[in-house]
Amino acid sequence: MVITRIAEGITREIERTGDRVNGMFEPVVRLGVTGLSRAGKTVFITSLVANLLDRGRMSQLIGASDGRILAAWLQPHPDDTVPRFDYENRLAALTGADPHWPEGTASVSKLRLSFRIQPGGILGRMSGPKTLHLDIMDYPGEWLTDLTLLEQSYGDWSAQTLAMMEQRDQGDEFLARATALGGAEKFEELQAKELATLYTQHLFDARAAGYSLCTPGRFLMPGDLAGAPALSFAPLPAVDGRRPARKSLWREMERRFEAYKSQVAKPFFQTHFSGVDRQIVLVDALGAIHQGPAAVDDMREAMAGILKVFKPGGNGLLSWIWGSRRVEKILFAATRVDLLHHSQHPRLTAIMEALVRDARDRADFAGAQTEALSIAALRTTVEETHRQNGADLDCVRGLRAPGQEALFYAGDLPADPQILLAQSRDQNRKWLAHEFDAMQFLPAPDAMRPGSGPPHIRLDKAAQFLLGDRL
Ligand SMILES: Nc1nc2c(ncn2[C@@H]2O[C@H](COP(=O)(O)OP(=O)(O)O)[C@@H](O)[C@H]2O)c(=O)[nH]1
Ligand SMILES: [Mg+2]
């Protein structure tokens, strides 16, 4: 713990020095963009940056609508050891003549956006324009769930993970093998490898079935650690309530688990998460709602876990991530709302609000300002009301494949979010149309207009909540 604090102190000092060299005490807002994999982080960052550079579609962002932002431009991130977020190519891919979605993110990258701002008020006008930097980081969302594992011992993690696997349809093969082996016998590399491979396969299957809690995150997205020993372990059942002997399979798995925590997971959060002062947590709530109650439950669990970590000033085990700094604002945003007609948007927002309230209560959380929104970072649809069997259906229209348009009706979300969140749910209830699974549109071709970023839904409201007070 002491070593951790010293290392943290050094990092902070370097950060501060960096800010000073770059400009005399120019303020920096560090925006954390958080979310499980495929939640929409990469698309969000790309569209947010484009819409902050060209603010024609940002009327709800007050600094933009009242002209206080005089200029905005991109800079390399001051952290020389991290690749730059490939903004230009990502934007071109999303908005060109043959648009497509980005690949999954495999590693960390960062970007700095700088603003020239005319402060308001008499004093502000006298002091002249100021510079504000916005630092943004992109990273694989799979790694986020490792926050839950950092506080656990190998025994705890194993017990929890195995219990969770019993509840899920995936992973029977792994469970059978792990139970047959036990863990007390002598460690053999081949067995460890086999278990790790089966366990990794289970994680991929569970994620495909819509589950959010899939640890360790690097098993799904290893980055530059593919094949490293720290990535070849798996949960094992407890051995008769005793601690197994040295050189046993269980003890070697425990050793690797601890190595993973201290050498892989912890340094990631420490270097990249400390110092974040605004957070957006992107949630594919529509996807989870469609997958059914088990996936919604799992998502609530994951959200409460995330909120626990942002608990300010607490003396929780994870307080080393934030040090003395605190996260001031956290926005929970349901993504991909462009798949719904606007008549359904308030319902999705209400569900998000209920989820946030629930997560706040369960995380015993107070401090940062939180809000819930439903957004689309990149709007892919137009709305259309379709008459069918004498009734009006509120639909959206978009591109299924190049040149191939389709009309889509998602179904009705429940008007009362409690219906969806109540414990006594019908486990087989599906809220959205069956085709929703396959439903995704391509971004519209040539979506850019001079002076504006890509089309979106409520990205300006999200920006106002996250940055408005600093512009
Ligand atoms: N319709 C729609 N789909 C989106 C939007 N943002 C993300 N997506 C979908 O979600 C997928 C994952 O997005 P991405 O940004 O790569 O997620 P990440 O893994 O969190 O970085 C994309 O490939 C799109 O299919 C959006 O605003 N609208
Ligand atoms: Mg990504």
Short mmCIF file of C-alpha atoms and ligand atoms in Angstrom, two decimals:
data_model
loop_
_atom_site.label_atom_id
_atom_site.label_comp_id
_atom_site.label_asym_id
_atom_site.label_seq_id
_atom_site.Cartn_x
_atom_site.Cartn_y
_atom_site.Cartn_z
CA MET A 1 0.00 0.00 0.00
CA VAL A 2 2.80 2.39 0.86
CA ILE A 3 4.58 1.64 -2.39
CA THR A 4 1.32 2.23 -4.22
CA ARG A 5 0.96 5.65 -2.66
CA ILE A 6 4.48 6.69 -3.50
CA ALA A 7 4.07 5.57 -7.10
CA GLU A 8 0.79 7.42 -7.27
CA GLY A 9 2.44 10.55 -5.90
CA ILE A 10 5.08 10.41 -8.59
CA THR A 11 2.51 10.00 -11.35
CA ARG A 12 0.57 12.98 -10.11
CA GLU A 13 3.66 15.13 -9.87
CA ILE A 14 4.58 14.30 -13.45
CA GLU A 15 1.05 15.11 -14.54
CA ARG A 16 1.12 18.47 -12.85
CA THR A 17 4.51 19.33 -14.27
CA GLY A 18 3.22 18.34 -17.69
CA ASP A 19 0.33 20.76 -17.40
CA ARG A 20 2.65 23.54 -16.33
CA VAL A 21 5.05 23.05 -19.22
CA ASN A 22 2.19 23.06 -21.69
CA GLY A 23 0.93 26.40 -20.57
CA MET A 24 0.87 28.36 -17.39
CA PHE A 25 -1.77 26.71 -15.23
CA GLU A 26 -4.15 26.07 -18.06
CA PRO A 27 -7.03 24.09 -16.59
CA VAL A 28 -7.64 20.54 -17.78
CA VAL A 29 -10.87 18.55 -17.63
CA ARG A 30 -10.24 14.83 -17.71
CA LEU A 31 -13.21 13.02 -19.14
CA GLY A 32 -13.44 9.31 -18.50
CA VAL A 33 -15.49 7.47 -21.11
CA THR A 34 -16.44 4.22 -19.46
CA GLY A 35 -18.55 1.29 -20.53
CA LEU A 36 -18.48 -2.39 -21.20
CA SER A 37 -17.28 -3.54 -24.58
CA ARG A 38 -19.61 -2.65 -27.48
CA ALA A 39 -21.33 -0.02 -25.36
CA GLY A 40 -20.32 2.60 -27.89
CA LYS A 41 -17.27 4.33 -26.39
CA THR A 42 -15.23 4.63 -29.57
CA VAL A 43 -18.17 5.95 -31.59
CA PHE A 44 -19.07 8.35 -28.75
CA ILE A 45 -15.58 9.82 -28.52
CA THR A 46 -15.31 10.23 -32.28
CA SER A 47 -18.68 11.94 -32.58
CA LEU A 48 -18.23 14.08 -29.47
CA VAL A 49 -14.89 15.40 -30.67
CA ALA A 50 -16.26 16.10 -34.17
CA ASN A 51 -19.30 17.88 -32.71
CA LEU A 52 -17.14 19.94 -30.34
CA LEU A 53 -14.85 21.00 -33.18
CA ASP A 54 -17.79 21.97 -35.42
CA ARG A 55 -20.64 22.91 -33.15
CA GLY A 56 -23.55 23.34 -35.58
CA ARG A 57 -25.53 20.53 -33.97
CA MET A 58 -24.76 21.41 -30.34
CA SER A 59 -27.51 23.90 -29.47
CA GLN A 60 -28.02 22.42 -25.98
CA LEU A 61 -24.37 23.02 -25.11
CA ILE A 62 -24.56 26.52 -23.73
CA GLY A 63 -20.94 27.51 -24.36
CA ALA A 64 -21.52 26.63 -28.03
CA SER A 65 -24.92 28.28 -28.50
CA ASP A 66 -23.96 31.58 -26.85
CA GLY A 67 -20.68 31.84 -28.75
CA ARG A 68 -18.46 31.69 -25.68
CA ILE A 69 -16.34 28.99 -27.30
CA LEU A 70 -14.18 31.05 -29.64
CA ALA A 71 -12.21 28.17 -31.10
CA ALA A 72 -11.55 24.46 -30.63
CA TRP A 73 -8.62 22.42 -31.93
CA LEU A 74 -6.93 19.06 -31.43
CA GLN A 75 -3.54 18.46 -29.91
CA PRO A 76 -1.43 15.42 -29.20
CA HIS A 77 -2.09 14.16 -25.71
CA PRO A 78 0.66 15.28 -23.31
CA ASP A 79 1.18 11.67 -22.21
CA ASP A 80 4.03 10.65 -24.53
CA THR A 81 3.76 6.95 -23.77
CA VAL A 82 0.20 6.44 -25.00
CA PRO A 83 -0.87 6.29 -28.68
CA ARG A 84 -3.07 9.07 -29.96
CA PHE A 85 -6.75 8.21 -30.47
CA ASP A 86 -7.06 7.82 -34.23
CA TYR A 87 -9.78 10.41 -34.55
CA GLU A 88 -9.43 11.34 -38.22
CA ASN A 89 -9.60 7.79 -39.58
CA ARG A 90 -12.42 6.84 -37.22
CA LEU A 91 -14.48 9.83 -38.30
CA ALA A 92 -13.78 9.15 -41.98
CA ALA A 93 -14.87 5.51 -41.51
CA LEU A 94 -18.13 6.53 -39.80
CA THR A 95 -19.16 9.35 -42.09
CA GLY A 96 -17.62 8.65 -45.52
CA ALA A 97 -19.29 7.51 -48.74
CA ASP A 98 -19.05 3.85 -47.66
CA PRO A 99 -19.54 4.16 -43.90
CA HIS A 100 -18.85 1.38 -41.40
CA TRP A 101 -18.58 0.85 -37.63
CA PRO A 102 -15.18 0.67 -35.91
CA GLU A 103 -13.44 -2.55 -34.93
CA GLY A 104 -13.40 -3.43 -31.24
CA THR A 105 -10.82 -1.41 -29.31
CA ALA A 106 -7.72 -3.43 -28.40
CA SER A 107 -5.66 -0.95 -26.40
CA VAL A 108 -5.53 2.43 -24.70
CA SER A 109 -5.35 5.66 -26.68
CA LYS A 110 -5.79 9.31 -25.75
CA LEU A 111 -6.56 12.68 -27.27
CA ARG A 112 -6.54 16.30 -26.12
CA LEU A 113 -9.08 18.82 -27.37
CA SER A 114 -8.39 22.45 -26.51
CA PHE A 115 -10.82 25.36 -26.33
CA ARG A 116 -10.35 29.09 -26.48
CA ILE A 117 -13.10 30.48 -24.26
CA GLN A 118 -14.42 33.95 -23.59
CA PRO A 119 -15.40 33.91 -19.91
CA GLY A 120 -18.77 35.45 -19.03
CA GLY A 121 -19.45 38.29 -16.58
CA ILE A 122 -17.80 41.70 -16.37
CA LEU A 123 -14.67 40.37 -14.70
CA GLY A 124 -14.42 37.58 -17.24
CA ARG A 125 -14.68 39.94 -20.19
CA MET A 126 -11.97 42.14 -18.71
CA SER A 127 -9.57 39.28 -18.24
CA GLY A 128 -9.85 38.15 -21.87
CA PRO A 129 -10.04 34.67 -23.45
CA LYS A 130 -8.83 31.58 -21.59
CA THR A 131 -7.71 28.15 -22.67
CA LEU A 132 -9.28 24.93 -21.42
CA HIS A 133 -8.05 21.44 -22.30
CA LEU A 134 -10.26 18.38 -22.49
CA ASP A 135 -8.42 15.06 -22.17
CA ILE A 136 -10.22 11.93 -23.34
CA MET A 137 -9.15 8.30 -23.20
CA ASP A 138 -10.38 5.28 -25.12
CA TYR A 139 -9.74 1.72 -23.90
CA PRO A 140 -11.21 -1.77 -24.22
CA GLY A 141 -14.37 -1.96 -22.10
CA GLU A 142 -13.64 -5.56 -21.21
CA TRP A 143 -10.94 -4.31 -18.85
CA LEU A 144 -13.41 -2.27 -16.80
CA THR A 145 -15.01 -5.27 -15.10
CA ASP A 146 -11.62 -6.06 -13.53
CA LEU A 147 -12.50 -3.38 -10.97
CA THR A 148 -14.72 -5.95 -9.29
CA LEU A 149 -11.92 -8.49 -9.08
CA LEU A 150 -9.30 -6.20 -7.54
CA GLU A 151 -10.90 -6.41 -4.11
CA GLN A 152 -11.23 -10.18 -4.13
CA SER A 153 -8.97 -13.03 -3.07
CA TYR A 154 -8.57 -15.95 -5.45
CA GLY A 155 -10.83 -18.05 -3.20
CA ASP A 156 -13.59 -15.41 -3.18
CA TRP A 157 -13.37 -14.75 -6.88
CA SER A 158 -13.50 -18.48 -7.65
CA ALA A 159 -16.51 -19.08 -5.43
CA GLN A 160 -18.42 -16.11 -6.85
CA THR A 161 -17.53 -16.91 -10.45
CA LEU A 162 -18.41 -20.59 -10.19
CA ALA A 163 -21.73 -19.75 -8.52
CA MET A 164 -22.49 -17.31 -11.33
CA MET A 165 -21.61 -19.94 -13.94
CA GLU A 166 -24.06 -22.37 -12.38
CA GLN A 167 -26.80 -19.81 -13.07
CA ARG A 168 -25.80 -19.27 -16.67
CA ASP A 169 -26.42 -21.62 -19.56
CA GLN A 170 -22.82 -21.38 -20.75
CA GLY A 171 -19.78 -22.99 -19.21
CA ASP A 172 -21.01 -26.53 -18.41
CA GLU A 173 -17.94 -28.02 -20.04
CA PHE A 174 -15.63 -25.93 -17.88
CA LEU A 175 -17.58 -26.66 -14.69
CA ALA A 176 -17.47 -30.40 -15.32
CA ARG A 177 -13.73 -30.32 -15.92
CA ALA A 178 -12.95 -28.06 -12.94
CA THR A 179 -15.04 -30.18 -10.58
CA ALA A 180 -13.43 -33.39 -11.84
CA LEU A 181 -9.94 -31.99 -11.31
CA GLY A 182 -10.51 -30.42 -7.92
CA GLY A 183 -7.34 -28.44 -7.29
CA ALA A 184 -5.47 -30.34 -4.62
CA GLU A 185 -3.41 -32.36 -7.06
CA LYS A 186 0.04 -31.37 -8.22
CA PHE A 187 0.20 -28.48 -10.66
CA GLU A 188 0.72 -29.39 -14.33
CA GLU A 189 1.03 -26.71 -16.97
CA LEU A 190 -1.05 -28.65 -19.49
CA GLN A 191 -4.00 -28.89 -17.14
CA ALA A 192 -3.77 -25.23 -16.25
CA LYS A 193 -3.74 -24.33 -19.93
CA GLU A 194 -6.70 -26.55 -20.69
CA LEU A 195 -8.74 -25.02 -17.88
CA ALA A 196 -7.80 -21.49 -18.88
CA THR A 197 -8.80 -22.20 -22.49
CA LEU A 198 -12.16 -23.66 -21.49
CA TYR A 199 -12.77 -20.79 -19.10
CA THR A 200 -11.92 -18.20 -21.75
CA GLN A 201 -14.34 -19.89 -24.14
CA HIS A 202 -17.02 -19.62 -21.45
CA LEU A 203 -16.37 -15.88 -21.12
CA PHE A 204 -16.83 -15.35 -24.85
CA ASP A 205 -20.07 -17.37 -24.82
CA ALA A 206 -21.41 -15.54 -21.74
CA ARG A 207 -20.67 -12.18 -23.29
CA ALA A 208 -22.36 -13.20 -26.54
CA ALA A 209 -25.43 -14.09 -24.44
CA GLY A 210 -25.50 -10.54 -23.10
CA TYR A 211 -23.82 -10.91 -19.71
CA SER A 212 -21.83 -7.92 -18.45
CA LEU A 213 -19.87 -9.47 -15.60
CA CYS A 214 -17.14 -11.44 -17.37
CA THR A 215 -13.81 -11.38 -15.53
CA PRO A 216 -10.88 -11.26 -16.03
CA GLY A 217 -11.34 -8.72 -18.79
CA ARG A 218 -8.00 -9.39 -20.47
CA PHE A 219 -9.11 -12.93 -21.28
CA LEU A 220 -11.58 -11.40 -23.71
CA MET A 221 -9.28 -8.65 -24.94
CA PRO A 222 -5.65 -9.47 -24.09
CA GLY A 223 -4.06 -6.45 -25.81
CA ASP A 224 -0.32 -7.04 -25.90
CA LEU A 225 -0.51 -9.77 -23.24
CA ALA A 226 -1.85 -12.63 -25.37
CA GLY A 227 -0.29 -15.90 -24.20
CA ALA A 228 1.31 -14.44 -21.05
CA PRO A 229 1.26 -16.74 -17.97
CA ALA A 230 -0.66 -14.14 -15.97
CA LEU A 231 -3.50 -14.78 -18.44
CA SER A 232 -3.69 -18.54 -17.99
CA PHE A 233 -5.65 -19.22 -14.85
CA ALA A 234 -9.25 -20.14 -14.07
CA PRO A 235 -11.52 -20.40 -11.03
CA LEU A 236 -11.36 -23.62 -9.00
CA PRO A 237 -13.67 -24.92 -6.28
CA ALA A 238 -12.44 -24.74 -2.68
CA VAL A 239 -10.65 -27.86 -1.48
CA ASP A 240 -12.40 -29.28 1.64
CA GLY A 241 -12.21 -25.95 3.43
CA ARG A 242 -8.43 -26.32 3.70
CA ARG A 243 -5.75 -24.32 2.01
CA PRO A 244 -4.26 -26.66 -0.62
CA ALA A 245 -0.57 -27.58 -0.43
CA ARG A 246 2.15 -25.63 -2.19
CA LYS A 247 2.81 -26.82 -5.74
CA SER A 248 -0.86 -27.79 -6.08
CA LEU A 249 -2.89 -26.69 -9.07
CA TRP A 250 -5.02 -24.45 -6.80
CA ARG A 251 -2.01 -22.62 -5.37
CA GLU A 252 -0.46 -21.99 -8.78
CA MET A 253 -3.79 -20.65 -10.05
CA GLU A 254 -3.94 -18.41 -6.99
CA ARG A 255 -0.43 -17.14 -7.69
CA ARG A 256 -1.34 -16.26 -11.29
CA PHE A 257 -4.55 -14.58 -10.18
CA GLU A 258 -2.59 -12.38 -7.76
CA ALA A 259 -0.05 -11.61 -10.48
CA TYR A 260 -2.86 -10.61 -12.79
CA LYS A 261 -4.28 -8.27 -10.17
CA SER A 262 -1.03 -6.59 -9.21
CA GLN A 263 0.78 -6.52 -12.54
CA VAL A 264 -2.00 -6.19 -15.09
CA ALA A 265 -5.27 -4.88 -13.70
CA LYS A 266 -4.10 -2.51 -11.00
CA PRO A 267 -1.49 -0.63 -13.07
CA PHE A 268 -4.06 -0.03 -15.77
CA PHE A 269 -6.50 1.71 -13.43
CA GLN A 270 -3.76 3.48 -11.58
CA THR A 271 -2.12 5.04 -14.61
CA HIS A 272 -5.21 5.84 -16.58
CA PHE A 273 -8.11 6.35 -14.18
CA SER A 274 -6.62 8.43 -11.42
CA GLY A 275 -7.21 12.08 -12.10
CA VAL A 276 -10.47 11.67 -14.00
CA ASP A 277 -12.93 14.33 -12.89
CA ARG A 278 -15.91 13.77 -15.16
CA GLN A 279 -17.28 10.38 -16.15
CA ILE A 280 -19.71 9.17 -18.73
CA VAL A 281 -20.80 5.57 -18.32
CA LEU A 282 -22.27 4.26 -21.56
CA VAL A 283 -24.73 1.41 -21.21
CA ASP A 284 -26.28 -0.68 -23.96
CA ALA A 285 -29.52 -0.85 -22.01
CA LEU A 286 -31.56 -1.66 -25.11
CA GLY A 287 -29.40 -4.69 -25.79
CA ALA A 288 -29.75 -5.94 -22.21
CA ILE A 289 -33.50 -5.30 -22.11
CA HIS A 290 -33.86 -7.30 -25.27
CA GLN A 291 -31.76 -10.18 -23.93
CA GLY A 292 -34.16 -10.48 -21.02
CA PRO A 293 -34.32 -10.24 -17.22
CA ALA A 294 -31.07 -12.11 -16.48
CA ALA A 295 -29.07 -9.67 -18.63
CA VAL A 296 -30.82 -6.64 -17.05
CA ASP A 297 -30.03 -8.00 -13.58
CA ASP A 298 -26.44 -8.53 -14.57
CA MET A 299 -26.27 -4.98 -15.91
CA ARG A 300 -27.64 -3.55 -12.63
CA GLU A 301 -25.00 -5.51 -10.77
CA ALA A 302 -22.25 -4.17 -13.03
CA MET A 303 -23.54 -0.58 -12.68
CA ALA A 304 -23.61 -0.77 -8.88
CA GLY A 305 -20.07 -2.18 -8.96
CA ILE A 306 -18.90 0.71 -11.12
CA LEU A 307 -20.57 3.33 -8.92
CA LYS A 308 -18.96 1.85 -5.85
CA VAL A 309 -15.61 2.58 -7.39
CA PHE A 310 -16.45 6.23 -7.95
CA LYS A 311 -17.51 6.66 -4.37
CA PRO A 312 -15.72 9.86 -3.43
CA GLY A 313 -13.72 10.32 -0.28
CA GLY A 314 -14.48 6.81 0.88
CA ASN A 315 -11.78 4.74 2.49
CA GLY A 316 -12.72 1.75 0.39
CA LEU A 317 -9.99 -0.55 -0.84
CA LEU A 318 -10.15 1.14 -4.20
CA SER A 319 -9.58 4.68 -3.00
CA TRP A 320 -6.01 4.49 -4.31
CA ILE A 321 -7.39 4.89 -7.81
CA TRP A 322 -8.61 8.38 -7.17
CA GLY A 323 -6.30 9.61 -4.44
CA SER A 324 -7.46 12.94 -3.15
CA ARG A 325 -9.15 13.89 -6.39
CA ARG A 326 -12.82 13.30 -6.79
CA VAL A 327 -15.12 12.57 -9.66
CA GLU A 328 -17.49 15.52 -9.75
CA LYS A 329 -20.06 14.33 -12.25
CA ILE A 330 -21.16 10.96 -13.56
CA LEU A 331 -23.52 10.63 -16.49
CA PHE A 332 -25.15 7.26 -17.17
CA ALA A 333 -26.21 7.18 -20.80
CA ALA A 334 -28.27 4.53 -22.54
CA THR A 335 -26.84 4.32 -26.06
CA ARG A 336 -28.25 3.52 -29.52
CA VAL A 337 -31.52 5.33 -28.83
CA ASP A 338 -31.73 6.06 -32.58
CA LEU A 339 -33.13 2.52 -32.95
CA LEU A 340 -36.28 3.76 -31.21
CA HIS A 341 -38.86 6.27 -32.41
CA HIS A 342 -38.76 9.40 -30.23
CA SER A 343 -42.13 8.46 -28.73
CA GLN A 344 -40.25 5.69 -26.88
CA HIS A 345 -37.25 7.78 -25.76
CA PRO A 346 -38.75 8.99 -22.45
CA ARG A 347 -39.39 5.38 -21.48
CA LEU A 348 -35.81 4.35 -22.05
CA THR A 349 -34.63 7.40 -20.10
CA ALA A 350 -36.99 6.50 -17.24
CA ILE A 351 -35.56 2.98 -17.17
CA MET A 352 -32.04 4.42 -17.05
CA GLU A 353 -33.05 6.79 -14.23
CA ALA A 354 -34.47 3.90 -12.24
CA LEU A 355 -31.31 1.88 -12.82
CA VAL A 356 -29.10 4.75 -11.67
CA ARG A 357 -31.20 5.28 -8.55
CA ASP A 358 -30.99 1.61 -7.80
CA ALA A 359 -27.23 1.51 -8.37
CA ARG A 360 -26.75 4.61 -6.20
CA ASP A 361 -28.69 3.06 -3.36
CA ARG A 362 -26.89 -0.22 -3.55
CA ALA A 363 -23.46 1.33 -3.86
CA ASP A 364 -24.20 3.38 -0.75
CA PHE A 365 -23.05 6.24 -2.83
CA ALA A 366 -23.24 9.96 -2.22
CA GLY A 367 -21.13 12.79 -3.53
CA ALA A 368 -20.83 13.24 -7.26
CA GLN A 369 -23.70 14.66 -9.26
CA THR A 370 -25.29 11.92 -11.37
CA GLU A 371 -27.74 12.02 -14.25
CA ALA A 372 -29.34 9.57 -16.68
CA LEU A 373 -29.92 10.19 -20.40
CA SER A 374 -30.64 8.21 -23.51
CA ILE A 375 -28.45 9.18 -26.46
CA ALA A 376 -27.20 8.19 -29.87
CA ALA A 377 -23.67 9.34 -30.55
CA LEU A 378 -24.26 8.69 -34.23
CA ARG A 379 -27.82 8.82 -35.46
CA THR A 380 -28.38 6.23 -38.19
CA THR A 381 -32.12 6.52 -38.70
CA VAL A 382 -35.01 8.78 -39.70
CA GLU A 383 -38.48 8.42 -38.19
CA GLU A 384 -41.51 7.25 -40.07
CA THR A 385 -45.06 6.38 -39.04
CA HIS A 386 -46.29 3.30 -40.79
CA ARG A 387 -49.93 2.30 -41.09
CA GLN A 388 -50.53 -1.40 -40.52
CA ASN A 389 -53.86 -3.18 -39.95
CA GLY A 390 -55.55 0.12 -39.34
CA ALA A 391 -53.11 1.18 -36.60
CA ASP A 392 -50.21 3.64 -36.67
CA LEU A 393 -46.80 2.16 -35.87
CA ASP A 394 -43.98 4.54 -34.93
CA CYS A 395 -40.96 3.18 -36.83
CA VAL A 396 -37.43 4.16 -37.77
CA ARG A 397 -35.86 3.76 -41.18
CA GLY A 398 -32.18 3.11 -41.86
CA LEU A 399 -29.64 1.30 -44.00
CA ARG A 400 -29.38 -2.45 -43.40
CA ALA A 401 -26.64 -2.83 -46.03
CA PRO A 402 -25.24 -0.45 -48.63
CA GLY A 403 -28.16 0.63 -50.79
CA GLN A 404 -30.69 -1.44 -48.83
CA GLU A 405 -33.09 0.48 -46.60
CA ALA A 406 -35.34 -1.09 -43.98
CA LEU A 407 -38.18 0.00 -41.73
CA PHE A 408 -37.98 -1.16 -38.12
CA TYR A 409 -40.44 -1.25 -35.27
CA ALA A 410 -38.71 -2.07 -31.99
CA GLY A 411 -41.81 -2.75 -29.91
CA ASP A 412 -43.00 -1.00 -26.76
CA LEU A 413 -40.87 -0.49 -23.68
CA PRO A 414 -42.85 -0.67 -20.43
CA ALA A 415 -44.15 2.73 -19.32
CA ASP A 416 -43.30 1.98 -15.69
CA PRO A 417 -39.61 1.07 -15.27
CA GLN A 418 -40.39 -0.82 -12.07
CA ILE A 419 -42.18 -3.43 -14.12
CA LEU A 420 -38.88 -4.18 -15.80
CA LEU A 421 -36.80 -4.01 -12.65
CA ALA A 422 -39.10 -5.78 -10.22
CA GLN A 423 -37.67 -8.90 -8.69
CA SER A 424 -40.71 -11.00 -9.46
CA ARG A 425 -40.34 -10.84 -13.19
CA ASP A 426 -41.37 -13.41 -15.67
CA GLN A 427 -37.96 -14.78 -16.64
CA ASN A 428 -39.05 -15.41 -20.20
CA ARG A 429 -40.55 -12.03 -20.89
CA LYS A 430 -39.08 -10.25 -23.89
CA TRP A 431 -39.64 -6.52 -24.13
CA LEU A 432 -38.45 -5.72 -27.60
CA ALA A 433 -39.24 -7.23 -30.97
CA HIS A 434 -37.44 -10.46 -31.71
CA GLU A 435 -35.64 -9.08 -34.72
CA PHE A 436 -34.03 -6.54 -32.43
CA ASP A 437 -31.10 -8.89 -31.99
CA ALA A 438 -30.12 -8.66 -35.59
CA MET A 439 -31.21 -5.08 -35.84
CA GLN A 440 -28.48 -2.64 -36.49
CA PHE A 441 -28.18 0.00 -39.15
CA LEU A 442 -25.15 1.28 -40.97
CA PRO A 443 -24.29 4.93 -40.49
CA ALA A 444 -25.79 7.05 -43.27
CA PRO A 445 -23.32 7.86 -46.08
CA ASP A 446 -21.93 11.38 -46.43
CA ALA A 447 -23.52 12.55 -43.18
CA MET A 448 -21.25 15.55 -42.62
CA ARG A 449 -22.40 19.13 -43.28
CA PRO A 450 -20.14 22.17 -43.19
CA GLY A 451 -19.90 23.61 -39.69
CA SER A 452 -21.40 20.51 -38.05
CA GLY A 453 -20.31 17.15 -36.69
CA PRO A 454 -22.16 13.90 -37.44
CA PRO A 455 -25.89 13.67 -36.64
CA HIS A 456 -26.64 12.54 -33.09
CA ILE A 457 -29.37 12.45 -30.46
CA ARG A 458 -28.80 14.46 -27.25
CA LEU A 459 -25.03 14.39 -27.49
CA ASP A 460 -25.20 18.14 -26.82
CA LYS A 461 -27.18 17.54 -23.62
CA ALA A 462 -24.60 15.00 -22.52
CA ALA A 463 -21.81 17.49 -23.24
CA GLN A 464 -23.67 20.22 -21.35
CA PHE A 465 -23.94 18.04 -18.26
CA LEU A 466 -20.32 16.91 -18.44
CA LEU A 467 -18.56 20.13 -19.45
CA GLY A 468 -21.06 22.98 -19.51
CA ASP A 469 -19.96 24.48 -16.20
CA ARG A 470 -16.33 24.63 -17.34
CA LEU A 471 -16.92 26.33 -20.69
N1 LIG B 1 -27.39 2.77 -34.01
C1 LIG B 1 -26.32 3.10 -33.30
N2 LIG B 1 -25.39 2.15 -33.05
C2 LIG B 1 -24.29 2.50 -32.34
C3 LIG B 1 -24.09 3.82 -31.84
N3 LIG B 1 -22.91 3.85 -31.17
C4 LIG B 1 -22.41 2.59 -31.24
N4 LIG B 1 -23.24 1.78 -31.95
C5 LIG B 1 -23.09 0.33 -32.22
O1 LIG B 1 -22.35 -0.24 -31.16
C6 LIG B 1 -21.18 -0.87 -31.67
C7 LIG B 1 -20.06 -0.69 -30.68
O2 LIG B 1 -19.60 0.64 -30.68
P1 LIG B 1 -18.12 0.99 -30.22
O3 LIG B 1 -18.00 2.46 -30.13
O4 LIG B 1 -17.12 0.27 -31.05
O5 LIG B 1 -18.16 0.34 -28.76
P2 LIG B 1 -16.98 0.23 -27.69
O6 LIG B 1 -16.60 -1.21 -27.67
O7 LIG B 1 -17.58 0.65 -26.38
O8 LIG B 1 -15.87 1.14 -28.13
C8 LIG B 1 -20.94 -0.22 -33.01
O9 LIG B 1 -20.23 -1.08 -33.86
C9 LIG B 1 -22.34 0.05 -33.49
O10 LIG B 1 -22.89 -1.12 -34.07
C10 LIG B 1 -25.11 4.81 -32.12
O11 LIG B 1 -25.04 5.97 -31.72
N5 LIG B 1 -26.19 4.38 -32.86
MG MG B 2 -14.04 0.73 -28.55
#
